[in-house]
Short mmCIF file of C-alpha atoms in Angstrom, two decimals:
data_model
loop_
_atom_site.label_atom_id
_atom_site.label_comp_id
_atom_site.label_asym_id
_atom_site.label_seq_id
_atom_site.Cartn_x
_atom_site.Cartn_y
_atom_site.Cartn_z
CA UNK A 1 158.67 -81.04 -0.02
CA UNK A 2 162.36 -81.04 -0.80
CA UNK A 3 164.08 -77.70 -0.68
CA UNK A 4 166.99 -77.32 -3.07
CA UNK A 5 169.92 -75.51 -1.47
CA UNK A 6 171.34 -72.87 -3.73
CA UNK A 7 175.15 -72.91 -3.89
CA UNK A 8 176.63 -69.50 -3.04
CA UNK A 9 178.23 -67.68 -5.93
CA UNK A 10 181.95 -68.46 -6.10
CA UNK A 11 184.41 -65.58 -5.99
CA UNK A 12 186.49 -67.29 -8.64
CA UNK A 13 185.24 -69.75 -11.20
CA UNK A 14 187.22 -71.42 -13.99
CA UNK A 15 185.11 -73.28 -16.59
CA UNK A 16 187.10 -75.46 -18.99
CA UNK A 17 189.85 -72.88 -19.07
CA UNK A 18 192.81 -73.44 -21.35
CA UNK A 19 195.71 -71.09 -21.71
CA UNK A 20 198.78 -70.89 -23.88
CA UNK A 21 201.27 -68.16 -24.70
CA UNK A 22 200.89 -67.51 -28.45
CA UNK A 23 201.71 -70.69 -30.36
CA UNK A 24 203.44 -72.43 -27.47
CA UNK A 25 202.23 -75.58 -25.78
CA UNK A 26 199.12 -75.27 -23.61
CA UNK A 27 200.00 -74.40 -20.04
CA UNK A 28 196.50 -75.00 -18.71
CA UNK A 29 194.14 -77.58 -20.23
CA UNK A 30 190.41 -77.48 -19.57
CA UNK A 31 190.84 -76.42 -15.97
CA UNK A 32 187.74 -76.30 -13.78
CA UNK A 33 188.06 -74.61 -10.43
CA UNK A 34 185.90 -72.77 -7.93
CA UNK A 35 186.88 -70.71 -4.93
CA UNK A 36 184.21 -69.49 -2.51
CA UNK A 37 184.24 -66.80 0.12
CA UNK A 38 186.02 -68.03 3.24
CA UNK A 39 187.89 -70.84 1.48
CA UNK A 40 191.63 -71.36 1.81
CA UNK A 41 193.40 -73.50 -0.76
CA UNK A 42 196.94 -74.33 -1.75
CA UNK A 43 198.07 -74.73 -5.31
CA UNK A 44 201.10 -76.89 -5.76
CA UNK A 45 203.14 -78.15 -8.65
CA UNK A 46 206.67 -78.08 -9.92
CA UNK A 47 208.24 -74.98 -11.42
CA UNK A 48 206.79 -74.27 -14.85
CA UNK A 49 203.59 -76.19 -14.09
CA UNK A 50 201.46 -73.10 -14.75
CA UNK A 51 200.77 -71.95 -11.19
CA UNK A 52 201.73 -68.35 -11.91
CA UNK A 53 199.73 -68.29 -15.15
CA UNK A 54 196.74 -69.65 -13.25
CA UNK A 55 197.04 -66.88 -10.66
CA UNK A 56 197.62 -64.28 -13.38
CA UNK A 57 194.31 -65.28 -14.97
CA UNK A 58 192.69 -64.76 -11.60
CA UNK A 59 194.36 -61.39 -11.25
CA UNK A 60 193.27 -60.22 -14.73
CA UNK A 61 196.84 -60.06 -16.01
CA UNK A 62 196.08 -62.71 -18.63
CA UNK A 63 193.00 -63.76 -20.57
CA UNK A 64 192.12 -67.43 -21.21
CA UNK A 65 192.75 -68.89 -24.64
CA UNK A 66 189.47 -70.78 -24.27
CA UNK A 67 186.92 -71.31 -21.56
CA UNK A 68 185.58 -68.78 -19.08
CA UNK A 69 187.09 -67.21 -16.00
CA UNK A 70 184.62 -65.50 -13.71
CA UNK A 71 185.79 -63.19 -10.97
CA UNK A 72 183.27 -62.00 -8.41
CA UNK A 73 180.60 -63.43 -10.68
CA UNK A 74 181.67 -61.60 -13.85
CA UNK A 75 183.38 -62.92 -16.95
CA UNK A 76 186.81 -61.29 -16.91
CA UNK A 77 186.82 -60.88 -20.69
CA UNK A 78 183.84 -58.55 -20.45
CA UNK A 79 185.25 -56.28 -17.77
CA UNK A 80 185.97 -52.68 -18.70
CA UNK A 81 189.28 -51.18 -17.47
CA UNK A 82 187.29 -49.45 -14.73
CA UNK A 83 185.68 -52.74 -13.67
CA UNK A 84 189.08 -54.48 -13.74
CA UNK A 85 190.51 -51.81 -11.45
CA UNK A 86 187.55 -52.17 -9.10
CA UNK A 87 187.96 -55.97 -9.08
CA UNK A 88 191.68 -55.68 -8.36
CA UNK A 89 190.97 -53.45 -5.39
CA UNK A 90 189.16 -56.42 -3.87
CA UNK A 91 192.19 -58.65 -4.40
CA UNK A 92 195.37 -58.68 -2.40
CA UNK A 93 198.10 -60.10 -4.57
CA UNK A 94 201.61 -61.19 -3.64
CA UNK A 95 203.81 -61.61 -6.66
CA UNK A 96 207.03 -63.56 -6.93
CA UNK A 97 208.83 -60.43 -8.08
CA UNK A 98 207.23 -58.42 -5.22
CA UNK A 99 206.34 -55.47 -7.52
CA UNK A 100 207.33 -52.78 -5.04
CA UNK A 101 207.84 -49.21 -6.14
CA UNK A 102 211.57 -48.63 -5.69
CA UNK A 103 211.33 -44.92 -4.87
CA UNK A 104 208.72 -45.33 -2.12
CA UNK A 105 209.55 -46.29 1.45
CA UNK A 106 208.28 -49.49 3.05
CA UNK A 107 205.52 -47.49 4.69
CA UNK A 108 204.48 -45.77 1.49
CA UNK A 109 204.49 -49.00 -0.51
CA UNK A 110 202.23 -50.69 2.01
CA UNK A 111 199.93 -47.65 2.13
CA UNK A 112 199.41 -47.58 -1.62
CA UNK A 113 196.25 -49.76 -1.78
CA UNK A 114 194.68 -47.59 0.92
CA UNK A 115 195.64 -44.46 -1.01
CA UNK A 116 194.09 -45.87 -4.15
CA UNK A 117 190.93 -46.75 -2.22
CA UNK A 118 190.76 -43.15 -1.00
CA UNK A 119 191.37 -43.82 2.69
CA UNK A 120 192.19 -40.79 4.82
CA UNK A 121 195.68 -39.87 5.98
CA UNK A 122 194.62 -40.48 9.56
CA UNK A 123 193.38 -43.98 8.77
CA UNK A 124 196.60 -44.76 6.92
CA UNK A 125 198.78 -43.30 9.65
CA UNK A 126 197.02 -45.52 12.20
CA UNK A 127 196.79 -48.82 10.34
CA UNK A 128 199.91 -49.04 8.24
CA UNK A 129 202.51 -48.77 11.01
CA UNK A 130 200.64 -51.41 13.01
CA UNK A 131 200.90 -53.88 10.17
CA UNK A 132 204.51 -52.94 9.42
CA UNK A 133 205.33 -53.72 13.01
CA UNK A 134 203.43 -56.99 12.80
CA UNK A 135 205.47 -58.18 9.84
CA UNK A 136 208.65 -57.30 11.71
CA UNK A 137 209.72 -54.27 9.72
CA UNK A 138 209.30 -51.61 12.38
CA UNK A 139 212.90 -50.56 12.03
CA UNK A 140 212.71 -50.47 8.24
CA UNK A 141 209.62 -48.27 7.86
CA UNK A 142 211.45 -45.51 6.06
CA UNK A 143 213.76 -47.79 4.07
CA UNK A 144 213.59 -48.06 0.31
CA UNK A 145 212.98 -51.51 -1.23
CA UNK A 146 216.44 -51.68 -2.78
CA UNK A 147 217.97 -51.70 0.68
CA UNK A 148 215.83 -54.64 1.85
CA UNK A 149 216.64 -58.35 1.73
CA UNK A 150 214.46 -60.70 -0.34
CA UNK A 151 212.60 -61.82 2.75
CA UNK A 152 211.93 -58.25 3.85
CA UNK A 153 210.66 -57.34 0.41
CA UNK A 154 208.36 -60.32 0.53
CA UNK A 155 206.97 -59.20 3.87
CA UNK A 156 206.34 -55.72 2.46
CA UNK A 157 204.52 -57.28 -0.50
CA UNK A 158 202.40 -59.41 1.84
CA UNK A 159 201.60 -56.45 4.08
CA UNK A 160 200.55 -54.47 1.02
CA UNK A 161 198.34 -57.34 -0.13
CA UNK A 162 196.47 -57.63 3.16
CA UNK A 163 196.30 -53.99 4.28
CA UNK A 164 193.08 -53.30 2.38
CA UNK A 165 191.28 -56.29 3.95
CA UNK A 166 190.58 -57.79 0.51
CA UNK A 167 187.90 -60.34 -0.44
CA UNK A 168 190.49 -62.54 -2.10
CA UNK A 169 194.20 -63.06 -1.54
CA UNK A 170 196.33 -64.47 -4.31
CA UNK A 171 199.86 -65.31 -3.25
CA UNK A 172 202.55 -66.71 -5.48
CA UNK A 173 205.25 -68.41 -3.39
CA UNK A 174 204.70 -65.92 -0.56
CA UNK A 175 207.10 -67.61 1.85
CA UNK A 176 209.80 -68.52 -0.61
CA UNK A 177 212.32 -66.01 0.72
CA UNK A 178 211.64 -66.06 4.46
CA UNK A 179 212.72 -68.39 7.24
CA UNK A 180 210.35 -70.97 8.69
CA UNK A 181 209.42 -68.86 11.71
CA UNK A 182 208.49 -65.85 9.57
CA UNK A 183 206.74 -68.11 7.05
CA UNK A 184 204.57 -69.47 9.83
CA UNK A 185 203.82 -65.93 11.04
CA UNK A 186 202.88 -64.70 7.58
CA UNK A 187 200.66 -67.67 6.91
CA UNK A 188 199.03 -67.05 10.27
CA UNK A 189 198.18 -63.58 8.94
CA UNK A 190 196.47 -65.14 5.91
CA UNK A 191 194.71 -67.59 8.19
CA UNK A 192 193.34 -64.80 10.38
CA UNK A 193 192.07 -62.92 7.37
CA UNK A 194 190.55 -66.14 6.08
CA UNK A 195 188.63 -66.51 9.34
CA UNK A 196 187.02 -63.15 8.61
CA UNK A 197 185.80 -64.40 5.24
CA UNK A 198 188.68 -63.62 2.89
CA UNK A 199 189.28 -66.36 0.34
CA UNK A 200 192.95 -67.28 0.04
CA UNK A 201 194.84 -69.15 -2.65
CA UNK A 202 198.52 -69.76 -2.19
CA UNK A 203 200.73 -71.17 -4.88
CA UNK A 204 203.78 -73.01 -3.64
CA UNK A 205 206.13 -75.68 -4.86
CA UNK A 206 206.61 -76.81 -1.27
CA UNK A 207 204.81 -79.99 -0.25
CA UNK A 208 205.45 -79.46 3.45
CA UNK A 209 203.68 -76.12 3.74
CA UNK A 210 200.18 -77.33 2.74
CA UNK A 211 200.59 -80.37 4.91
CA UNK A 212 200.97 -78.16 8.02
CA UNK A 213 197.57 -76.52 7.55
CA UNK A 214 195.17 -79.17 6.33
CA UNK A 215 193.49 -76.94 3.77
CA UNK A 216 192.45 -78.26 0.34
CA UNK A 217 195.36 -78.70 -2.03
CA UNK A 218 195.18 -78.53 -5.80
CA UNK A 219 198.00 -79.72 -7.96
CA UNK A 220 198.95 -78.53 -11.41
CA UNK A 221 200.99 -80.72 -13.69
CA UNK A 222 201.09 -80.99 -17.47
CA UNK A 223 198.38 -78.35 -17.64
CA UNK A 224 195.91 -80.52 -15.71
CA UNK A 225 194.55 -79.48 -12.34
CA UNK A 226 193.68 -82.11 -9.75
CA UNK A 227 192.57 -81.94 -6.16
CA UNK A 228 195.12 -83.90 -4.17
CA UNK A 229 194.53 -83.22 -0.52
CA UNK A 230 192.17 -82.34 2.32
CA UNK B 1 205.57 -37.42 11.58
CA UNK B 2 205.15 -39.62 8.56
CA UNK B 3 204.55 -37.96 5.27
CA UNK B 4 202.48 -39.71 2.63
CA UNK B 5 202.19 -38.28 -0.81
CA UNK B 6 199.84 -39.82 -3.28
CA UNK B 7 201.56 -38.74 -6.44
CA UNK B 8 204.97 -39.88 -5.22
CA UNK B 9 204.11 -43.19 -6.82
CA UNK B 10 204.70 -41.59 -10.22
CA UNK B 11 208.09 -40.17 -9.45
CA UNK B 12 209.66 -39.74 -12.84
CA UNK B 13 208.48 -36.39 -14.06
CA UNK B 14 210.43 -35.82 -17.25
CA UNK B 15 208.35 -32.77 -18.11
CA UNK B 16 209.70 -30.93 -15.06
CA UNK B 17 212.79 -30.00 -17.03
CA UNK B 18 211.08 -28.17 -19.86
CA UNK B 19 207.44 -27.53 -19.02
CA UNK B 20 207.96 -24.64 -16.57
CA UNK B 21 210.20 -22.80 -19.03
CA UNK B 22 207.83 -23.41 -21.89
CA UNK B 23 204.93 -22.24 -19.79
CA UNK B 24 206.85 -19.13 -18.73
CA UNK B 25 207.56 -18.30 -22.37
CA UNK B 26 203.92 -18.88 -23.35
CA UNK B 27 202.61 -16.68 -20.57
CA UNK B 28 205.08 -13.93 -21.42
CA UNK B 29 204.30 -13.95 -25.15
CA UNK B 30 200.56 -14.22 -24.51
CA UNK B 31 200.63 -11.25 -22.15
CA UNK B 32 202.41 -9.10 -24.71
CA UNK B 33 199.99 -10.17 -27.44
CA UNK B 34 197.11 -9.43 -25.10
CA UNK B 35 198.50 -5.97 -24.43
CA UNK B 36 198.81 -5.22 -28.16
CA UNK B 37 195.31 -6.57 -28.63
CA UNK B 38 194.17 -4.28 -25.83
CA UNK B 39 195.70 -1.30 -27.59
CA UNK B 40 193.91 -2.28 -30.80
CA UNK B 41 190.62 -2.59 -28.93
CA UNK B 42 191.23 0.77 -27.35
CA UNK B 43 191.75 2.34 -30.76
CA UNK B 44 188.66 0.66 -32.16
CA UNK B 45 186.71 1.93 -29.22
CA UNK B 46 187.99 5.45 -29.76
CA UNK B 47 187.09 5.29 -33.44
CA UNK B 48 183.68 3.89 -32.68
CA UNK B 49 182.82 6.39 -29.97
CA UNK B 50 184.35 9.56 -31.27
CA UNK B 51 184.69 9.49 -35.01
CA UNK B 52 181.57 7.84 -36.27
CA UNK B 53 179.88 11.09 -37.26
CA UNK B 54 179.22 11.35 -40.90
CA UNK B 55 181.50 14.25 -41.66
CA UNK B 56 184.05 16.59 -40.25
CA UNK B 57 184.91 19.97 -41.64
CA UNK B 58 188.59 20.53 -41.32
CA UNK B 59 189.84 24.09 -41.36
CA UNK B 60 193.60 24.21 -41.79
CA UNK B 61 195.61 27.22 -40.66
CA UNK B 62 197.35 29.22 -43.35
CA UNK B 63 200.91 29.10 -42.17
CA UNK B 64 201.93 31.74 -44.75
CA UNK B 65 199.60 34.33 -43.23
CA UNK B 66 201.00 37.10 -41.07
CA UNK B 67 198.97 35.87 -38.10
CA UNK B 68 197.79 32.30 -38.79
CA UNK B 69 195.78 32.06 -35.54
CA UNK B 70 193.82 35.29 -36.15
CA UNK B 71 193.12 34.38 -39.75
CA UNK B 72 191.99 30.93 -38.66
CA UNK B 73 189.46 32.45 -36.24
CA UNK B 74 188.09 34.77 -38.97
CA UNK B 75 187.73 31.84 -41.32
CA UNK B 76 185.97 29.84 -38.58
CA UNK B 77 183.37 32.62 -38.14
CA UNK B 78 182.57 32.57 -41.85
CA UNK B 79 182.37 28.77 -41.88
CA UNK B 80 179.93 28.83 -38.96
CA UNK B 81 177.67 31.15 -40.90
CA UNK B 82 177.72 28.97 -44.03
CA UNK B 83 176.97 25.83 -42.02
CA UNK B 84 174.15 27.51 -40.11
CA UNK B 85 172.59 28.58 -43.37
CA UNK B 86 172.85 25.18 -45.07
CA UNK B 87 169.62 23.16 -44.86
CA UNK B 88 171.63 19.94 -45.27
CA UNK B 89 173.24 20.52 -41.89
CA UNK B 90 171.03 19.79 -38.90
CA UNK B 91 173.56 21.00 -36.41
CA UNK B 92 177.27 21.22 -35.95
CA UNK B 93 179.67 21.22 -33.06
CA UNK B 94 183.05 22.77 -32.69
CA UNK B 95 185.02 20.70 -30.20
CA UNK B 96 186.89 22.46 -27.46
CA UNK B 97 190.68 22.26 -27.47
CA UNK B 98 190.47 19.51 -24.85
CA UNK B 99 187.95 17.51 -26.89
CA UNK B 100 190.04 17.95 -29.98
CA UNK B 101 193.14 16.67 -28.17
CA UNK B 102 191.08 13.65 -27.06
CA UNK B 103 189.98 13.01 -30.63
CA UNK B 104 193.55 13.06 -31.81
CA UNK B 105 194.85 11.00 -28.92
CA UNK B 106 194.84 7.65 -30.77
CA UNK B 107 197.27 9.17 -33.27
CA UNK B 108 199.15 11.79 -31.33
CA UNK B 109 199.13 10.32 -27.83
CA UNK B 110 198.42 12.02 -24.52
CA UNK B 111 200.31 15.24 -25.22
CA UNK B 112 198.57 16.03 -28.51
CA UNK B 113 199.89 18.67 -30.85
CA UNK B 114 199.46 21.62 -28.50
CA UNK B 115 202.84 20.93 -27.02
CA UNK B 116 204.40 21.29 -30.43
CA UNK B 117 203.52 25.03 -30.46
CA UNK B 118 201.66 25.02 -33.78
CA UNK B 119 198.03 26.06 -34.29
CA UNK B 120 195.88 22.98 -34.52
CA UNK B 121 193.67 22.57 -37.55
CA UNK B 122 190.15 23.30 -36.33
CA UNK B 123 187.52 20.73 -36.86
CA UNK B 124 183.76 20.99 -36.90
CA UNK B 125 181.67 17.91 -36.39
CA UNK B 126 178.61 17.93 -38.61
CA UNK B 127 175.29 16.40 -37.82
CA UNK B 128 173.98 16.20 -41.36
CA UNK B 129 170.38 16.04 -42.49
CA UNK B 130 169.25 13.35 -44.89
CA UNK B 131 169.25 15.76 -47.81
CA UNK B 132 172.82 16.92 -47.24
CA UNK B 133 174.71 17.72 -50.43
CA UNK B 134 178.38 17.43 -49.60
CA UNK B 135 179.50 18.61 -53.05
CA UNK B 136 177.52 21.83 -52.77
CA UNK B 137 178.67 22.37 -49.19
CA UNK B 138 182.27 21.73 -50.17
CA UNK B 139 182.12 24.38 -52.91
CA UNK B 140 180.58 26.88 -50.51
CA UNK B 141 183.33 26.26 -47.96
CA UNK B 142 186.12 26.31 -50.55
CA UNK B 143 184.86 29.76 -51.54
CA UNK B 144 185.74 30.93 -48.03
CA UNK B 145 189.19 29.31 -48.09
CA UNK B 146 190.84 26.62 -50.18
CA UNK B 147 192.29 25.33 -46.85
CA UNK B 148 188.90 23.94 -45.83
CA UNK B 149 188.14 20.27 -46.43
CA UNK B 150 185.24 18.05 -45.67
CA UNK B 151 186.41 14.70 -44.31
CA UNK B 152 183.73 12.13 -44.44
CA UNK B 153 184.93 10.32 -41.37
CA UNK B 154 182.81 7.28 -42.09
CA UNK B 155 185.01 6.54 -45.13
CA UNK B 156 188.20 7.21 -43.22
CA UNK B 157 187.27 5.41 -40.02
CA UNK B 158 185.84 2.39 -41.82
CA UNK B 159 189.17 1.76 -43.49
CA UNK B 160 191.10 2.29 -40.27
CA UNK B 161 188.68 0.14 -38.32
CA UNK B 162 189.09 -2.59 -40.92
CA UNK B 163 192.86 -2.53 -40.52
CA UNK B 164 192.71 -2.55 -36.74
CA UNK B 165 190.14 -5.36 -36.79
CA UNK B 166 192.46 -7.35 -39.08
CA UNK B 167 195.30 -6.77 -36.64
CA UNK B 168 193.11 -7.95 -33.78
CA UNK B 169 192.16 -11.06 -35.75
CA UNK B 170 195.82 -11.85 -36.37
CA UNK B 171 196.52 -11.39 -32.66
CA UNK B 172 193.60 -13.64 -31.72
CA UNK B 173 194.86 -16.24 -34.17
CA UNK B 174 198.31 -16.01 -32.60
CA UNK B 175 196.77 -16.63 -29.19
CA UNK B 176 195.00 -19.70 -30.59
CA UNK B 177 198.24 -20.98 -32.13
CA UNK B 178 200.05 -20.46 -28.83
CA UNK B 179 197.27 -22.29 -26.97
CA UNK B 180 197.46 -25.16 -29.49
CA UNK B 181 201.27 -25.29 -29.19
CA UNK B 182 200.95 -25.37 -25.41
CA UNK B 183 198.39 -28.17 -25.63
CA UNK B 184 200.69 -30.22 -27.89
CA UNK B 185 203.65 -29.66 -25.58
CA UNK B 186 201.58 -30.78 -22.59
CA UNK B 187 200.37 -33.86 -24.48
CA UNK B 188 203.98 -34.77 -25.30
CA UNK B 189 204.94 -34.19 -21.67
CA UNK B 190 202.19 -36.60 -20.66
CA UNK B 191 203.38 -39.18 -23.20
CA UNK B 192 206.93 -38.90 -21.88
CA UNK B 193 205.76 -39.19 -18.28
CA UNK B 194 203.71 -42.30 -19.08
CA UNK B 195 206.72 -43.93 -20.76
CA UNK B 196 209.05 -42.94 -17.91
CA UNK B 197 206.60 -44.19 -15.27
CA UNK B 198 205.53 -47.31 -17.17
CA UNK B 199 206.75 -49.67 -14.44
CA UNK B 200 205.09 -47.70 -11.66
CA UNK B 201 201.86 -47.47 -13.65
CA UNK B 202 201.80 -51.25 -14.10
CA UNK B 203 202.28 -51.77 -10.38
CA UNK B 204 199.62 -49.22 -9.53
CA UNK B 205 197.21 -50.90 -11.89
CA UNK B 206 198.01 -54.31 -10.45
CA UNK B 207 196.90 -53.12 -7.03
CA UNK B 208 193.69 -51.60 -8.34
CA UNK B 209 194.48 -48.07 -9.50
CA UNK B 210 191.99 -46.95 -12.11
CA UNK B 211 193.05 -44.85 -15.07
CA UNK B 212 191.31 -41.91 -13.43
CA UNK B 213 193.56 -42.23 -10.39
CA UNK B 214 196.74 -42.31 -12.48
CA UNK B 215 195.55 -39.46 -14.71
CA UNK B 216 194.70 -37.24 -11.78
CA UNK B 217 198.15 -37.85 -10.24
CA UNK B 218 200.00 -37.16 -13.48
CA UNK B 219 197.93 -34.08 -14.21
CA UNK B 220 198.61 -32.77 -10.70
CA UNK B 221 202.31 -32.96 -11.47
CA UNK B 222 201.80 -31.13 -14.75
CA UNK B 223 199.72 -28.56 -12.88
CA UNK B 224 202.54 -27.91 -10.41
CA UNK B 225 205.09 -27.53 -13.22
CA UNK B 226 202.70 -25.21 -15.04
CA UNK B 227 202.10 -23.05 -11.99
CA UNK B 228 205.84 -22.69 -11.48
CA UNK B 229 206.34 -21.71 -15.13
CA UNK B 230 203.28 -19.47 -15.21
CA UNK B 231 204.53 -17.58 -12.17
CA UNK B 232 207.84 -16.86 -13.89
CA UNK B 233 206.12 -15.83 -17.13
CA UNK B 234 203.67 -13.68 -15.22
CA UNK B 235 206.39 -11.86 -13.32
CA UNK B 236 208.33 -11.21 -16.54
CA UNK B 237 205.30 -10.02 -18.47
CA UNK B 238 204.00 -7.73 -15.73
CA UNK B 239 207.45 -6.22 -15.32
CA UNK B 240 207.74 -5.71 -19.09
CA UNK B 241 204.27 -4.19 -19.47
CA UNK B 242 204.68 -1.83 -16.53
CA UNK B 243 208.09 -0.81 -17.81
CA UNK B 244 206.67 -0.09 -21.27
CA UNK B 245 203.73 1.74 -19.80
CA UNK B 246 205.80 3.94 -17.55
CA UNK B 247 208.47 4.66 -20.13
CA UNK B 248 205.90 5.53 -22.82
CA UNK B 249 203.74 7.64 -20.51
CA UNK B 250 205.64 10.84 -21.18
CA UNK B 251 206.27 10.21 -24.84
CA UNK B 252 204.33 12.32 -27.33
CA UNK B 253 202.30 10.16 -29.67
CA UNK B 254 202.86 7.01 -27.64
CA UNK B 255 200.11 4.42 -27.50
CA UNK B 256 198.76 3.70 -24.08
CA UNK B 257 198.72 0.13 -22.77
CA UNK B 258 195.18 -0.21 -21.47
CA UNK B 259 194.80 -1.21 -17.83
CA UNK B 260 192.61 -4.11 -18.94
CA UNK B 261 195.68 -5.77 -20.52
CA UNK B 262 197.47 -5.64 -17.22
CA UNK B 263 194.45 -7.11 -15.47
CA UNK B 264 194.30 -9.89 -18.05
CA UNK B 265 197.97 -10.63 -17.43
CA UNK B 266 197.01 -11.49 -13.86
CA UNK B 267 194.35 -13.96 -14.99
CA UNK B 268 196.45 -15.58 -17.70
CA UNK B 269 198.69 -17.76 -15.45
CA UNK B 270 195.65 -19.17 -13.63
CA UNK B 271 193.90 -19.94 -16.91
CA UNK B 272 197.09 -21.51 -18.30
CA UNK B 273 197.61 -23.73 -15.25
CA UNK B 274 194.00 -24.95 -15.26
CA UNK B 275 194.24 -25.49 -19.01
CA UNK B 276 197.42 -27.58 -18.49
CA UNK B 277 195.72 -29.65 -15.78
CA UNK B 278 192.71 -30.45 -17.99
CA UNK B 279 194.73 -31.20 -21.11
CA UNK B 280 197.11 -33.48 -19.22
CA UNK B 281 194.27 -35.28 -17.44
CA UNK B 282 192.39 -36.08 -20.62
CA UNK B 283 195.58 -36.90 -22.54
CA UNK B 284 196.55 -39.41 -19.83
CA UNK B 285 193.09 -40.97 -19.88
CA UNK B 286 193.37 -41.23 -23.65
CA UNK B 287 196.82 -42.86 -23.66
CA UNK B 288 196.01 -45.28 -20.85
CA UNK B 289 192.76 -46.26 -22.53
CA UNK B 290 194.60 -48.18 -25.22
CA UNK B 291 196.77 -50.13 -22.78
CA UNK B 292 195.86 -53.59 -21.56
CA UNK B 293 194.05 -53.58 -18.25
#
């Protein structure tokens, strides 16, 4: 008797998803994509290819023009604001513009997801400095974002994204502003989290970066998504 | 030691500049209104407890007599006899000087008229029977002296009670208007804070903050501003009420500020701060509800 293996539910699922801003040209055309727990993928493509829009759909910042996006098994268009907030707490996102709060210190910015999740002061005081040290910002703990370089801001954004041990990490050009050594270190952080089951998707215009890791690579161009590597 | 503060994320508190002062003003005005309302209640209470008898016989002294006090006592003896003989009068009571002063206290204050050195009009409180004939009784008493009147206190006190009740209603309405004005001011403060913190709110939402989280942080800020303002208003109002109370204490005919008003002034800032917290919380939830998630 043959036993049919049931495919585990993907964390992210795009079914024939198209997206356009108002009346502009379609940025994404009938995109199909699945990301399961424990997967690590790269998303490549030239600037303006739609990588950020794709990630924004995944992060509930945008809604598809047509098709269905499911996040943690639920259609994102049917999520209430409360559900959206709960879903976002399971996602660690690194944005190109970092989205740091300018009046909070490095330490406080990184602690924010833990605060929002209701973690205790003791937990925060133990875990946040460890991570800050790991990303090489030990001496900048009490600095404000405006006093940091682009690379330092990026490291703060990455630390904030991973501090809550999320189910899914979405990173948009996470190593664009750091040197190769730091880029390798940060990606190692993602890799370690991925080993523990966190799904990771990294958007980058670099072709070298995906090649170093051997993870699946998806390419976006002209609104079409294709799997190009690994 | 590191210091983490949850509501630091929403740093721009534009309401901080006006909310404490507004709250101080509201608490001050409310306390004064409450005190006046307390005085009105006090008067109503006095009317209800002491002057609800059906009638009072008022015997006025004849100030043209050689000895007004002696003549007044003679007249009182004759009045007693007439009342005792009247079948329409079940019983009657002549208040002592102290009781009489107490009866007149709502109008003449703590000192009463004794300090003025004039003979007080004597009053007799009637407990009438059902068959009382006030016209007949009035004629009988007028035969003793034209300076005797029957005051049907029910008529008098009903009118006075009506006026005091109206005053109390106006005061209650004023309290409602003040509460509504405070609620509107808090709602506008919330609106301004949301606009000022728009960027921070977007970032907080992008990392998973629910509306509840943002609303509780904003309302905590409003609560702190309100407590600061309420404390100022409370101090001002208590100082004003105690000053009025102490300076009026020795004044003949002055109205007493009931202790209950002072007690209420203590509760008012707490109520106002909690009120501000709730209004701001629900206003924030309402305004964030309409925003894209």
